[in-house]
Coordinates of C-alpha atoms in Angstrom, one line a residue:
Chain M
M14 CA -2.9 13.6 19.1
R15 CA 0.1 11.7 19.1
R16 CA -1.0 9.5 16.2
I17 CA -2.3 12.7 14.2
T18 CA 1.0 14.1 14.0
F19 CA 2.4 10.9 13.4
L20 CA 0.4 10.0 10.7
S21 CA 0.3 13.2 9.5
V22 CA 4.1 13.3 8.8
L23 CA 4.2 10.7 7.2
T24 CA 1.2 11.2 5.0
A25 CA 3.9 14.8 3.9
L26 CA 6.3 12.5 3.1
S27 CA 4.6 10.0 0.7
S28 CA 3.0 13.0 -1.1
T29 CA 6.1 14.0 -1.5
F30 CA 7.7 11.4 -3.1
Y31 CA 5.0 10.8 -5.1
V32 CA 5.4 15.0 -6.4
L33 CA 9.2 14.4 -6.6
E34 CA 9.5 11.3 -8.4
N35 CA 8.6 12.6 -11.4
L36 CA 12.1 14.6 -11.6
L37 CA 13.4 10.6 -12.0
P38 CA 13.4 9.1 -14.4
F39 CA 13.2 4.8 -14.9
P40 CA 14.9 3.5 -16.6
V41 CA 12.0 1.4 -19.0
P42 CA 9.6 4.0 -20.5
F43 CA 6.3 3.0 -19.2
G44 CA 7.7 2.3 -15.5
R45 CA 7.8 4.3 -12.1
W46 CA 9.8 4.0 -9.3
G47 CA 6.6 5.0 -6.9
F48 CA 8.7 5.7 -4.0
S49 CA 5.9 6.8 -2.4
N50 CA 4.4 3.3 -1.7
S51 CA 7.3 2.6 0.5
V52 CA 5.6 4.6 3.3
V53 CA 2.3 2.8 2.6
L54 CA 4.0 -0.2 3.2
M55 CA 6.0 0.3 5.8
I56 CA 3.1 1.6 8.1
A57 CA 1.2 -1.3 6.5
S58 CA 4.0 -3.5 8.1
E59 CA 4.9 -2.0 11.2
I60 CA 1.3 -0.3 12.6
G61 CA -1.8 -2.1 10.6
F62 CA -4.9 -1.7 8.6
G63 CA -6.3 1.2 9.2
D64 CA -3.4 3.8 9.1
A65 CA -1.9 2.3 5.8
L66 CA -5.4 3.0 4.4
I67 CA -6.0 6.4 5.5
V68 CA -2.5 7.6 4.3
A69 CA -2.6 5.6 1.1
S70 CA -5.2 7.4 0.0
A71 CA -4.3 10.6 1.1
K72 CA -0.7 10.2 -0.4
S73 CA -2.8 10.1 -3.4
I74 CA -5.8 12.4 -3.3
L75 CA -3.0 15.2 -1.9
G76 CA 0.0 13.8 -4.6
A77 CA -2.8 14.5 -7.7
L78 CA -3.5 17.3 -6.2
F79 CA 0.3 19.2 -5.8
S80 CA 1.2 17.5 -9.3
G81 CA -1.9 18.6 -11.0
R82 CA -3.8 15.2 -12.2
F83 CA -7.2 14.7 -9.4
L84 CA -9.2 13.2 -10.9
S85 CA -7.6 12.4 -14.1
P86 CA -7.4 8.6 -15.4
S87 CA -4.0 8.9 -13.8
F88 CA -5.1 9.6 -10.1
L89 CA -7.8 7.1 -10.3
T90 CA -5.8 4.2 -11.1
G91 CA -3.1 5.5 -8.8
F92 CA -5.6 5.5 -6.4
F93 CA -7.2 2.6 -6.7
G94 CA -4.2 0.7 -6.7
A95 CA -2.8 2.3 -3.6
V96 CA -6.1 1.8 -1.6
S97 CA -5.9 -2.2 -2.4
A98 CA -2.0 -2.3 -2.4
S99 CA -1.9 -1.3 1.2
L100 CA -5.5 -3.5 2.1
V101 CA -2.7 -6.9 0.5
E102 CA 0.1 -5.8 2.7
S103 CA -1.5 -5.3 5.5
F104 CA -3.1 -8.6 5.4
L105 CA 0.1 -10.5 5.2
A106 CA 2.0 -8.5 7.7
R107 CA -0.4 -10.7 10.2
F108 CA 1.7 -13.4 9.1
D109 CA 5.5 -13.5 9.3
F110 CA 6.0 -12.5 5.7
G111 CA 9.2 -9.8 5.5
Y112 CA 9.3 -6.8 4.0
L113 CA 10.7 -8.0 0.2
S114 CA 7.5 -10.3 0.0
L115 CA 4.8 -7.8 1.2
S116 CA 6.5 -4.9 -1.2
A117 CA 6.3 -7.8 -4.3
M118 CA 2.7 -9.0 -3.7
G119 CA 1.8 -5.0 -2.9
S120 CA 3.1 -3.8 -6.8
F121 CA 1.1 -7.2 -7.7
V122 CA -1.6 -5.8 -6.8
N123 CA -1.2 -2.8 -7.5
N124 CA -0.7 -3.1 -11.0
L125 CA -3.3 -5.8 -11.1
V126 CA -6.2 -3.4 -9.6
Q127 CA -4.2 -0.6 -12.2
L128 CA -5.2 -2.4 -14.9
I129 CA -9.1 -3.5 -14.3
V130 CA -9.5 0.4 -13.4
I131 CA -7.7 1.2 -17.3
S132 CA -9.9 -1.7 -19.0
F133 CA -12.5 -0.2 -17.5
L134 CA -12.1 3.8 -18.5
V135 CA -10.7 2.7 -21.8
G136 CA -13.2 0.0 -22.5
S137 CA -11.5 -2.6 -24.0
T138 CA -9.8 -6.0 -22.2
K139 CA -6.5 -5.4 -24.5
T140 CA -4.7 -3.7 -21.9
F141 CA -4.2 -6.9 -20.0
L142 CA -1.5 -7.3 -22.6
L143 CA 0.4 -5.1 -20.5
F144 CA 0.1 -7.0 -18.1
P145 CA 3.5 -9.4 -17.3
L146 CA 5.9 -6.3 -18.4
M147 CA 4.3 -4.1 -15.5
V148 CA 4.7 -7.1 -13.2
I149 CA 8.2 -7.0 -14.1
L150 CA 8.8 -3.7 -13.4
G151 CA 6.4 -3.8 -10.3
L152 CA 8.8 -6.8 -8.9
V153 CA 12.0 -4.0 -9.5
S154 CA 10.5 -0.7 -8.2
G155 CA 9.1 -2.9 -5.6
T156 CA 12.5 -4.7 -4.5
V157 CA 13.9 -1.1 -4.2
N158 CA 10.9 0.3 -1.9
A159 CA 10.9 -2.9 0.4
F160 CA 14.6 -2.2 1.0
L161 CA 13.3 1.9 1.4
A162 CA 10.5 0.6 3.6
S163 CA 13.1 -1.5 6.3
K164 CA 15.6 1.5 5.8
M165 CA 12.9 3.8 7.0
G166 CA 11.1 1.1 9.9
G167 CA 14.2 1.0 11.2
I168 CA 15.0 4.6 11.0
V169 CA 11.1 5.0 13.0
F170 CA 10.6 2.7 15.1
E171 CA 14.3 1.8 16.5
N172 CA 16.6 4.1 16.7
Y173 CA 14.4 7.3 17.2
S174 CA 11.2 6.0 18.9
R175 CA 11.5 8.2 21.3
F176 CA 11.2 10.9 19.2
F177 CA 7.6 10.0 18.4
F178 CA 6.8 7.4 21.2
A179 CA 8.5 9.0 24.2
Q180 CA 6.4 9.0 27.7
K181 CA 9.4 10.8 29.6
K182 CA 10.3 14.3 28.5
A183 CA 13.6 14.1 26.5
T184 CA 15.7 16.3 29.5
D185 CA 15.5 13.0 31.7
G186 CA 18.5 11.4 30.5
I187 CA 21.9 12.8 29.6
T188 CA 22.0 16.0 26.9
G189 CA 21.8 14.9 23.6
D190 CA 20.2 11.1 23.9
R191 CA 17.3 12.5 22.8
V192 CA 17.0 10.6 19.6
R193 CA 20.2 8.2 20.3
S194 CA 17.5 5.8 22.2
Chain R
M4 CA 11.6 -1.7 22.7
K5 CA 9.7 -3.1 19.3
K6 CA 11.6 -4.7 16.7
V7 CA 11.1 -4.2 13.1
R8 CA 10.5 -6.1 10.5
S9 CA 13.2 -8.0 8.9
F10 CA 13.5 -7.5 5.0
F11 CA 13.8 -10.8 3.9
R12 CA 12.6 -14.2 5.4
K13 CA 12.6 -17.8 4.6
K14 CA 9.0 -17.8 3.7
D15 CA 9.2 -14.7 1.1
V16 CA 10.6 -17.5 -1.2
V17 CA 7.1 -18.9 -1.6
L18 CA 5.4 -15.8 -2.1
I19 CA 7.6 -14.9 -4.7
I20 CA 8.0 -17.8 -6.1
L21 CA 4.6 -17.8 -7.1
I22 CA 4.4 -14.7 -8.8
F23 CA 6.5 -15.6 -10.9
V24 CA 4.6 -18.3 -12.0
V25 CA 1.7 -15.9 -12.5
L26 CA 3.6 -14.0 -14.4
I27 CA 4.7 -17.2 -16.7
F28 CA 1.4 -18.3 -16.6
S29 CA 0.6 -15.1 -18.3
I30 CA 2.9 -15.1 -21.3
L31 CA 2.0 -17.8 -21.9
V32 CA -1.5 -17.4 -22.6
S33 CA -1.4 -14.0 -23.9
E34 CA 1.5 -15.6 -26.4
K35 CA -0.9 -18.3 -27.3
K36 CA -3.6 -16.2 -28.0
G37 CA -3.6 -16.3 -31.5
S38 CA -2.5 -13.7 -33.8
K39 CA -4.5 -13.1 -36.6
V40 CA -2.5 -12.9 -40.1
V41 CA -4.0 -10.9 -43.0
V42 CA -3.0 -11.3 -46.8
Q43 CA -3.8 -8.4 -48.5
G44 CA -3.9 -8.4 -51.8
K45 CA -4.8 -5.9 -55.3
D46 CA -8.3 -7.3 -55.2
F47 CA -8.9 -9.7 -52.8
R48 CA -7.7 -10.7 -48.4
K49 CA -7.5 -13.4 -46.7
I50 CA -7.2 -14.0 -43.3
L51 CA -5.2 -16.8 -41.5
S52 CA -5.9 -17.3 -38.1
K53 CA -4.6 -21.0 -37.5
P54 CA -1.2 -22.6 -38.2
G55 CA 0.1 -24.3 -41.9
T56 CA 1.3 -23.8 -44.9
Y57 CA -1.1 -21.5 -47.5
D58 CA -1.4 -21.2 -51.2
I59 CA -2.6 -17.4 -52.0
T60 CA -3.6 -17.1 -55.5
E61 CA -5.2 -14.5 -57.3
N62 CA -7.7 -15.2 -59.7
G63 CA -6.8 -18.8 -60.7
R64 CA -3.0 -17.4 -60.7
F65 CA -0.6 -18.4 -58.2
L66 CA 1.4 -16.0 -56.5
M67 CA 3.6 -17.0 -53.2
K68 CA 3.3 -19.5 -50.4
V69 CA 2.8 -18.4 -47.3
E70 CA 3.5 -20.6 -43.7
F71 CA 2.5 -19.3 -40.7
H72 CA 3.6 -20.3 -37.6
G73 CA 1.4 -19.5 -34.5
N74 CA 3.2 -15.9 -33.9
R75 CA 5.7 -15.7 -36.9
V76 CA 4.8 -15.7 -40.4
R77 CA 6.9 -16.2 -43.9
V78 CA 6.3 -16.7 -47.3
V79 CA 7.7 -19.8 -48.3
E80 CA 8.1 -19.8 -52.6
S81 CA 7.0 -16.7 -54.5
T82 CA 6.4 -15.9 -58.4
C83 CA 8.4 -12.3 -58.0
P84 CA 11.7 -11.9 -59.7
L85 CA 13.5 -10.3 -57.1
K86 CA 12.4 -12.8 -54.4
L87 CA 12.4 -10.0 -51.7
C88 CA 9.4 -10.8 -50.2
V89 CA 11.4 -14.8 -49.2
K90 CA 14.4 -13.2 -48.5
T91 CA 12.8 -11.8 -45.4
G92 CA 12.5 -14.5 -43.9
W93 CA 9.9 -14.8 -39.9
V94 CA 8.5 -12.1 -39.5
G95 CA 7.0 -11.8 -36.0
P96 CA 4.0 -9.2 -34.7
G97 CA 3.7 -6.2 -35.8
G98 CA 6.2 -6.8 -38.7
T99 CA 5.1 -6.8 -42.1
I100 CA 6.1 -8.4 -45.6
I101 CA 5.4 -6.5 -49.0
C102 CA 6.1 -8.0 -52.3
V103 CA 6.1 -5.4 -54.7
P104 CA 5.9 -7.3 -58.3
N105 CA 3.0 -9.0 -57.0
E106 CA 1.2 -6.4 -55.2
V107 CA 1.0 -8.2 -51.7
I108 CA 1.4 -7.3 -48.3
I109 CA 1.5 -9.3 -45.5
F110 CA 1.2 -8.3 -41.8
F111 CA -0.5 -9.0 -37.9
E112 CA -4.0 -8.1 -37.4
E113 CA -3.6 -6.1 -33.8
K114 CA -5.8 -4.0 -33.1
T115 CA -5.9 -1.7 -29.9
D116 CA -7.8 1.4 -29.6
Y117 CA -5.6 3.8 -27.7
D118 CA -2.5 4.7 -28.4
T119 CA -0.3 5.6 -25.4
V120 CA -1.3 4.8 -22.2
T121 CA 0.2 6.9 -19.0
W122 CA 0.1 6.2 -14.8

């Protein structure tokens, strides 16, 4: 039960990011911040493969429902991109890599899969002319997301971990010790 | 207490260099993938696909000399009075050279099937 609660809190956080990041403009017209991927990155890095897959697909579907883009081309590209990025990130997380390279590889694969899906939808391979631009933008936003994810992982798993994973009752210790770990 | 993965490790450099190598490679490939230049005249149409210098003639009359250099093009000399096409200089993909007296338009042929892409 605790796992379901935890995953649904993170899914809610991620799909909220997905909707709210539309309000925050990216400096370059083509790009997006992709803050919601930082939650997926954190889960892929700290928990594992299955949970990252669940949250990645759930946040794509929920975010698309909330922003009214369900089953549109941008939903399809985002969905497949997020799922494949979570697979790659959780695979690389088994080795001793840091957040930065996980995020960079995730955004790289995300962009690659998005371009493949777009070229299927459009029916031409000319879309791969955009590939270098997308990789550069993905590196920029991927670095920001890696920073967010490492901070978030620190908050969720180190400082406040008793909030989610406590076996003892919270009132055991001194009052106010609940969140100080 | 579980230790959280660190933001940066030395191994990260390898993966990021790998991404940069793929990036530079893809940029090189997309630059080399030859764009074609179309020289559109009043009643002729010549497509330049290989680099080199070409003489443009119309019905046997010499009009201009065009130099094509892979991904840029210029008019070396022309018979028109004001030489505006020569003064335009090098033009890359997306640019055009127009010579009004000779009624010649030089442009890159880069057709895409879509107007914009959003995601």
